[in-house]
Every structure is written in C-alpha cells, then in structure tokens.
XYZ file of C-alpha atoms in Angstrom:
393
model
C 25.012 -22.989 -7.304
C 23.519 -26.477 -7.392
C 22.515 -28.668 -4.488
C 23.759 -32.185 -3.930
C 20.267 -33.571 -4.665
C 20.002 -31.680 -7.975
C 18.529 -34.115 -10.547
C 20.887 -32.770 -13.232
C 23.917 -34.150 -11.354
C 24.972 -37.768 -10.766
C 26.054 -38.231 -7.146
C 25.716 -41.969 -6.465
C 27.016 -45.211 -7.906
C 23.451 -46.513 -8.185
C 22.484 -43.569 -10.380
C 25.658 -43.901 -12.396
C 24.841 -47.569 -13.091
C 21.517 -46.580 -14.598
C 23.326 -44.601 -17.291
C 26.627 -46.433 -17.731
C 27.844 -50.035 -17.753
C 30.581 -49.933 -15.127
C 33.913 -51.699 -15.437
C 35.112 -53.970 -12.635
C 37.456 -51.256 -11.328
C 34.603 -48.746 -11.326
C 32.293 -51.148 -9.509
C 34.882 -51.600 -6.746
C 35.016 -47.904 -5.873
C 33.801 -47.560 -2.279
C 31.311 -44.711 -2.156
C 30.995 -45.126 1.624
C 34.631 -44.150 2.211
C 34.363 -40.621 3.597
C 38.092 -40.027 3.048
C 37.655 -40.113 -0.728
C 36.337 -37.315 -2.912
C 32.599 -37.905 -3.448
C 31.173 -38.760 -6.843
C 29.738 -35.767 -8.693
C 29.145 -35.467 -12.443
C 26.807 -32.955 -14.133
C 24.791 -34.573 -16.909
C 26.133 -31.971 -19.329
C 29.692 -33.290 -18.838
C 28.539 -36.906 -18.514
C 26.950 -36.674 -21.951
C 30.369 -35.977 -23.468
C 31.411 -39.540 -22.562
C 31.523 -42.222 -25.258
C 29.577 -44.807 -23.265
C 30.787 -47.654 -25.497
C 34.423 -46.960 -24.633
C 35.528 -48.001 -21.124
C 38.779 -46.080 -21.692
C 37.096 -42.876 -22.840
C 39.208 -39.843 -21.782
C 36.222 -37.866 -20.502
C 35.063 -40.877 -18.493
C 38.482 -41.327 -16.878
C 38.395 -37.781 -15.527
C 35.111 -38.134 -13.631
C 34.136 -41.781 -13.035
C 35.922 -43.066 -9.905
C 37.709 -46.421 -9.690
C 39.238 -48.556 -6.954
C 42.618 -46.987 -7.770
C 41.702 -43.949 -5.678
C 41.711 -46.147 -2.583
C 45.354 -47.088 -3.182
C 47.538 -44.474 -1.502
C 51.292 -44.596 -2.115
C 53.917 -43.689 0.482
C 55.025 -40.621 -1.476
C 51.480 -39.264 -1.750
C 49.842 -36.785 0.611
C 46.384 -35.267 1.079
C 48.007 -31.802 0.971
C 50.966 -32.329 -1.394
C 51.634 -28.608 -1.910
C 51.622 -27.813 1.840
C 48.855 -25.271 1.393
C 47.838 -25.564 5.034
C 51.344 -24.558 6.120
C 51.188 -21.510 3.854
C 47.723 -20.399 4.965
C 47.740 -16.943 6.559
C 44.004 -16.952 7.325
C 41.494 -19.785 7.327
C 40.853 -19.482 3.579
C 43.859 -17.494 2.275
C 47.082 -19.143 1.036
C 50.209 -17.008 0.586
C 52.879 -19.157 -1.063
C 54.318 -16.701 -3.617
C 55.345 -13.140 -2.796
C 53.173 -11.335 -5.348
C 49.987 -13.418 -5.258
C 47.632 -15.231 -2.933
C 44.919 -17.862 -3.376
C 41.530 -17.499 -1.702
C 39.388 -20.607 -1.182
C 36.043 -19.084 -2.110
C 34.059 -22.311 -1.619
C 34.582 -26.065 -1.435
C 31.802 -26.625 -3.991
C 32.642 -27.682 -7.571
C 30.329 -28.288 -10.532
C 31.979 -31.697 -10.924
C 34.559 -33.686 -8.992
C 37.620 -34.392 -11.110
C 39.189 -37.659 -10.015
C 42.649 -36.082 -10.348
C 41.748 -33.177 -8.014
C 44.805 -31.986 -6.090
C 42.810 -30.142 -3.413
C 40.645 -33.041 -2.267
C 41.522 -32.174 1.343
C 39.055 -29.278 0.863
C 36.900 -29.879 -2.218
C 33.549 -31.521 -1.568
C 33.859 -31.380 2.229
C 30.569 -29.479 2.604
C 32.143 -26.436 4.268
C 30.374 -24.169 1.811
C 31.246 -20.667 0.616
C 33.536 -18.405 2.615
C 31.537 -16.424 5.153
C 31.680 -12.689 5.783
C 34.296 -13.038 8.525
C 36.579 -15.247 6.413
C 36.307 -12.834 3.499
C 36.958 -9.838 5.737
C 40.091 -11.352 7.299
C 41.491 -12.223 3.883
C 40.735 -8.761 2.491
C 42.399 -7.121 5.499
C 45.503 -9.262 4.971
C 45.765 -8.249 1.325
C 45.312 -4.598 2.285
C 48.204 -4.905 4.753
C 50.484 -6.554 2.176
C 50.978 -4.266 -0.841
C 53.471 -6.730 -2.312
C 50.453 -8.883 -3.203
C 49.419 -7.850 -6.711
C 47.080 -10.713 -7.653
C 44.517 -12.909 -5.959
C 43.289 -16.256 -7.262
C 39.610 -16.880 -6.541
C 39.710 -20.647 -6.370
C 38.276 -23.458 -4.297
C 36.261 -25.460 -5.206
C 34.988 -23.388 -8.069
C 34.273 -19.690 -7.626
C 31.516 -19.713 -10.238
C 29.369 -22.050 -8.155
C 28.641 -18.893 -6.144
C 25.586 -16.877 -7.103
C 26.150 -13.583 -8.914
C 25.095 -11.749 -5.766
C 27.514 -13.647 -3.519
C 30.372 -13.247 -5.992
C 29.682 -9.530 -6.323
C 29.851 -9.085 -2.543
C 33.118 -11.035 -2.402
C 34.743 -8.990 -5.161
C 33.585 -5.752 -3.543
C 35.083 -6.753 -0.180
C 38.523 -7.148 -1.741
C 38.359 -4.255 -4.203
C 37.184 -1.850 -1.478
C 40.447 -2.612 0.323
C 42.623 -2.886 -2.784
C 41.209 -1.274 -5.951
C 44.416 -2.247 -7.775
C 44.133 -5.969 -7.009
C 44.147 -8.203 -10.104
C 41.642 -11.042 -9.732
C 42.004 -14.428 -11.388
C 38.726 -16.331 -11.676
C 39.847 -19.964 -11.481
C 37.046 -22.148 -12.783
C 36.234 -25.293 -14.680
C 32.678 -24.119 -15.215
C 33.097 -23.346 -18.957
C 34.128 -26.985 -19.477
C 31.822 -28.690 -16.996
C 28.639 -26.555 -16.944
C 28.931 -23.638 -19.405
C 25.267 -22.681 -18.985
C 26.331 -20.965 -15.753
C 28.074 -18.253 -17.779
C 25.435 -15.626 -18.533
C 25.228 -12.044 -19.729
C 24.130 -11.081 -16.201
C 27.345 -12.504 -14.729
C 29.483 -10.572 -17.204
C 27.570 -7.332 -16.598
C 28.181 -7.700 -12.870
C 31.921 -8.248 -13.377
C 32.284 -5.257 -15.709
C 31.270 -2.807 -12.998
C 34.557 -3.568 -11.206
C 36.880 -1.810 -13.616
C 39.634 -0.514 -11.324
C 41.834 -3.533 -12.135
C 41.676 -6.464 -14.558
C 40.061 -9.851 -14.244
C 41.600 -12.953 -15.830
C 39.650 -16.129 -16.538
C 41.659 -19.268 -15.707
C 40.040 -22.350 -17.252
C 40.810 -26.070 -17.274
C 40.187 -27.885 -20.537
C 41.993 -31.229 -20.607
C 40.713 -32.751 -23.844
C 39.586 -31.316 -27.212
C 36.098 -32.791 -26.857
C 35.462 -30.502 -23.899
C 35.534 -27.506 -26.249
C 31.872 -27.794 -27.187
C 29.734 -25.117 -28.808
C 28.362 -24.185 -25.375
C 31.831 -23.995 -23.838
C 33.115 -21.782 -26.642
C 30.123 -19.470 -26.256
C 30.811 -19.171 -22.515
C 34.407 -18.157 -23.225
C 33.239 -15.670 -25.869
C 31.172 -13.805 -23.278
C 34.247 -13.266 -21.112
C 36.663 -12.372 -23.892
C 34.248 -10.001 -25.632
C 33.920 -8.199 -22.293
C 37.692 -7.660 -22.148
C 38.455 -10.520 -19.749
C 41.331 -12.605 -21.159
C 41.021 -16.401 -20.971
C 43.977 -18.640 -20.102
C 43.944 -22.410 -19.801
C 45.664 -24.738 -17.357
C 45.700 -28.325 -18.610
C 46.710 -31.245 -16.382
C 48.770 -33.943 -18.088
C 46.726 -37.080 -17.368
C 47.491 -40.694 -18.200
C 44.863 -42.117 -20.501
C 43.324 -38.699 -21.105
C 45.780 -36.479 -22.955
C 49.229 -38.086 -22.611
C 49.880 -38.143 -26.344
C 51.111 -35.457 -28.704
C 48.216 -35.425 -31.224
C 45.608 -34.890 -28.486
C 47.497 -32.028 -26.862
C 48.371 -30.501 -30.229
C 44.694 -30.462 -31.199
C 43.673 -29.104 -27.798
C 46.190 -26.257 -27.802
C 45.435 -25.183 -31.356
C 41.704 -25.294 -30.655
C 42.173 -23.216 -27.530
C 44.077 -20.516 -29.409
C 41.512 -20.504 -32.216
C 38.835 -19.813 -29.600
C 40.851 -17.003 -27.976
C 42.080 -19.020 -24.995
C 45.819 -18.893 -24.297
C 47.322 -22.271 -23.353
C 49.049 -21.226 -20.123
C 50.239 -24.275 -18.183
C 50.534 -27.994 -18.829
C 50.821 -29.346 -15.304
C 52.530 -32.529 -14.255
C 50.242 -34.409 -11.847
C 50.656 -33.579 -8.164
C 51.500 -36.234 -5.580
C 48.017 -36.167 -4.089
C 46.627 -39.253 -2.368
C 44.981 -41.797 -4.653
C 45.963 -40.281 -8.018
C 48.938 -42.422 -9.067
C 46.908 -43.921 -11.934
C 46.739 -40.457 -13.531
C 50.400 -39.464 -13.262
C 52.561 -39.631 -16.361
C 56.273 -40.495 -15.862
C 58.406 -37.369 -16.166
C 60.501 -38.905 -18.943
C 57.352 -39.330 -21.039
C 56.115 -35.852 -20.172
C 59.383 -34.291 -21.263
C 59.280 -36.205 -24.533
C 55.749 -34.920 -25.163
C 56.862 -31.357 -24.364
C 59.829 -31.623 -26.762
C 57.591 -32.775 -29.628
C 54.937 -30.125 -28.914
C 57.589 -27.402 -29.188
C 58.289 -28.600 -32.721
C 54.621 -28.511 -33.715
C 53.107 -25.541 -31.882
C 53.681 -21.818 -32.112
C 54.790 -19.947 -29.001
C 51.253 -18.599 -28.766
C 49.813 -22.128 -28.671
C 52.518 -23.709 -26.482
C 51.777 -24.022 -22.752
C 54.530 -24.093 -20.150
C 55.094 -27.636 -18.906
C 55.546 -27.286 -15.155
C 55.479 -29.148 -11.874
C 54.282 -27.922 -8.478
C 56.930 -29.400 -6.202
C 56.015 -31.328 -3.042
C 56.234 -29.842 0.451
C 55.410 -26.377 -0.854
C 58.416 -26.189 -3.175
C 56.430 -24.129 -5.670
C 56.080 -24.273 -9.443
C 59.124 -24.846 -11.625
C 59.221 -25.300 -15.414
C 59.889 -28.715 -16.919
C 61.630 -27.950 -20.193
C 64.347 -29.478 -22.328
C 67.781 -27.902 -21.906
C 68.562 -26.292 -25.233
C 71.714 -24.592 -23.948
C 74.148 -27.497 -24.087
C 77.491 -25.958 -23.014
C 79.618 -22.853 -22.609
C 83.170 -22.896 -23.880
C 84.556 -20.402 -21.372
C 85.584 -17.991 -24.135
C 82.243 -16.374 -24.822
C 80.895 -18.997 -27.209
C 77.641 -20.787 -26.338
C 76.416 -24.040 -27.864
C 72.712 -24.742 -28.324
C 70.708 -27.771 -29.389
C 67.844 -26.979 -31.768
C 64.419 -28.585 -31.387
C 65.518 -30.987 -34.149
C 68.645 -31.980 -32.234
C 71.198 -30.034 -34.297
C 73.935 -27.888 -32.733
C 74.247 -24.119 -33.222
C 76.616 -21.647 -31.577
C 76.059 -18.110 -30.339
C 78.948 -15.736 -29.422
C 78.899 -13.084 -26.740
C 79.913 -9.553 -27.813
C 83.701 -9.200 -27.899
C 83.675 -5.654 -26.526
C 82.499 -5.525 -22.917
C 81.299 -2.591 -20.848
C 83.845 -0.775 -18.680
C 82.177 -2.552 -15.771
C 82.569 -6.310 -15.589
C 79.136 -6.535 -13.972
C 75.702 -6.125 -15.612
C 74.066 -2.752 -15.121
C 71.077 -4.301 -13.401
C 73.326 -5.178 -10.460
C 73.946 -1.467 -9.829
C 71.539 0.398 -7.563
C 71.188 4.127 -8.249
C 74.687 4.817 -9.532
C 77.955 3.031 -10.373
C 79.315 4.295 -7.041
C 76.791 2.117 -5.250
C 77.803 -0.996 -7.197
C 79.929 -2.357 -4.395
C 77.031 -2.387 -1.939
C 74.613 -3.856 -4.490
C 77.027 -6.570 -5.597
C 77.692 -7.572 -2.017
C 73.938 -8.040 -1.529
C 73.803 -10.191 -4.660
C 76.613 -12.393 -3.406
C 79.235 -11.059 -5.895
C 82.555 -9.646 -4.736
C 83.605 -6.247 -6.022
C 86.568 -3.944 -5.451
C 85.610 -0.663 -3.770
C 85.485 2.450 -5.880
C 88.623 4.675 -5.466
C 86.403 7.616 -4.567
C 85.103 5.658 -1.593
C 88.589 4.894 -0.178
C 90.020 6.816 2.770
C 92.734 9.366 1.772
C-alpha cells in the first residue's frame, strides 16, 4: 500500500532521532545489518508513544534496540518450521483443516517481536499470479482444508483491486473456503479500512470472512481503530484478536485485563494470548512461562469466558499450537470420583454416573453400529472382545 520512501513512515534511525530522544540501547541498533528486520513505523502508530517514557509499551514494540543483534542458541529464524511445511512457494500446510498463504512480505509497521522475520520486510512483494494460482490449485485438490489464513506480511497492504483478484482466485476454486484476514492494520494504520474495502469483501458471500487482529496494549484501541473494526463487524465480519505476551508491554494482569475487556466492549473477541516464539533476536520480549501461567491464572479469576483469550504456545520445530493452562483437574480416585481445584485454590469433587451403559466404551468409539465396535476400537488403540454374532459357529 505504501512505499518505503513514504513520508508518513519512519524508516531510518536518522529520521527517528529527529522525533525521539533515543536510549543507549536504541542508538546501538545497527541499521546496516541486512539480517535484521528493517525499521518501519507509521507516524500514526509512532504518535501513540509517550516520548517522555523510555520504557513506553508502544515504543518497545516498534523501536529497535541492540538486543535484536543478540541471538541465543535456542533461537531460530524460522522457529515454527514453516519452510518445512510449505507445499507451494507461499502456502504453508501445518494443520489438517487450514493453510496459511503468504500474501505479501509488506507490513504497515515492523513489530520488533515479529516471528516471521525470515520473510517480512524482505522486499519480495505481493504474491504473483503464478504463486496465487498454485496455492489455489492445491486448496482445490485438498477438500480437507476448510480455512485459509491470508497472512504475510499484512494482507491489507494490498490494494482493494489486488485483494479482490486474490480472493476471487481462491473462491473460484473453493466457494466454501473460509478466509481469515490476518492483519495489524486496524492497530497500526486504521485509515486503510474504508467503506470501499468492505463493499468489495461483501460481494464474496459464498463463505465467511473472519478478521484476525493484533492489539497488544489498551492504548492501541484508539477512536480510529475502533471505527475500523466497526466497519468490519457491521458488515457481518467477526473480529477476533491475537495478543502476544510481551515483556515490558503487557506482562501484567491489569494491562491485559483492561485490554481484553476493552476488546469485548468494541465487539472484538479475545482469541489467543500467545507466548513469544523462539525467533532470533527476540529474547528480550519473552516472558518466562512460570510468569505467564501466573498471569493466566489471575486473568481467569477476573475475566468472563467471553473476554478470556486462550493462552497458548506455538511449539518449536513445527510442533504446533498447544494451550498453556492451569490444571484444574487434580486427581482421579479410581472409583469414579474426580477432584478439581477451583480458580481460588479450593478443592471440589465431581462423581461419574454410577449406572454405566451396557457397553464399557463411549458411543463415539463405535462406527455405524455396535457390531462394528471391535473394528473401531482396534483403530483407536483399545482392545475389545469380538461380538458373539461375529464368531464362527
């Protein structure tokens, strides 16, 4: 959407110095290191920074420091093994029912915690017609894929015309394909969200769209950002938010409590609270898991289920997402009585029904009839005695 030389975007340390008194760590960031994500901050987002606070949470997200040049042994440029799970040049198929399409490497701003810095800001540009066509053909050939994530980069850096052509290429092959629009544009440059964009999206009504946002701090929910979300939601496109747990940004309960409640009030569902990925140069953002779990436990006490995001981690080497939650089921007595710990730490018990079904196995393990239970249970790894009617006379 915007060029590197756009005067509304800060892209150099020299320009940044004209607007902000840099700390020593910020001064030592090497802008000539081509292996590091380039500096890029739209003035809209920059103006959210409290310039008198060197520890400002908005500032920490976008102003680079020397810490990014310190790579730990456990870190990797592709911590989620996306390259290994790529089935075409731009399409990642890690989970059975969904794929991620790298629409462009361009972002409205460069988050210093970015997990996809192997791709973001590398000046490869939007996916071309061939890359889109190969990805669309793959999805057509794999009906198990129900959803596609338009990600990158940021999909909304594409023009309306380019985005329309991309959507059409996939929906012509798969009218039933659910599309997630993964974007930080409402937080970083909400002026991009226009009535014309929404009108274009509404013509593709054979399957839903979902808006996947990233708001990490309550101050990002400005009047302009809220208006951008309103345009989507009023058009029937649900908004869901994926927050990254970031040290010095939102690693405290009051900040996340305020953020989640504000999101819900503005019709955005808090979806995920992500533990930081092991991406190169981001150790200064990662919160220890013990602290993250303590934050999650306190949030559960304070927030409704509607306002509570799922605390999760995307495991290294392509291990996939798993939830990070406190274990409230504490033990099982062996006689059908379960013990639970409440969110306040008290113990409660829950008994199983005393009368069991004639079958010792749950009905969902059967296939089409009880007679087929033996075959189904063998597939599930459970031993079962054969039905008498299936025995030889």
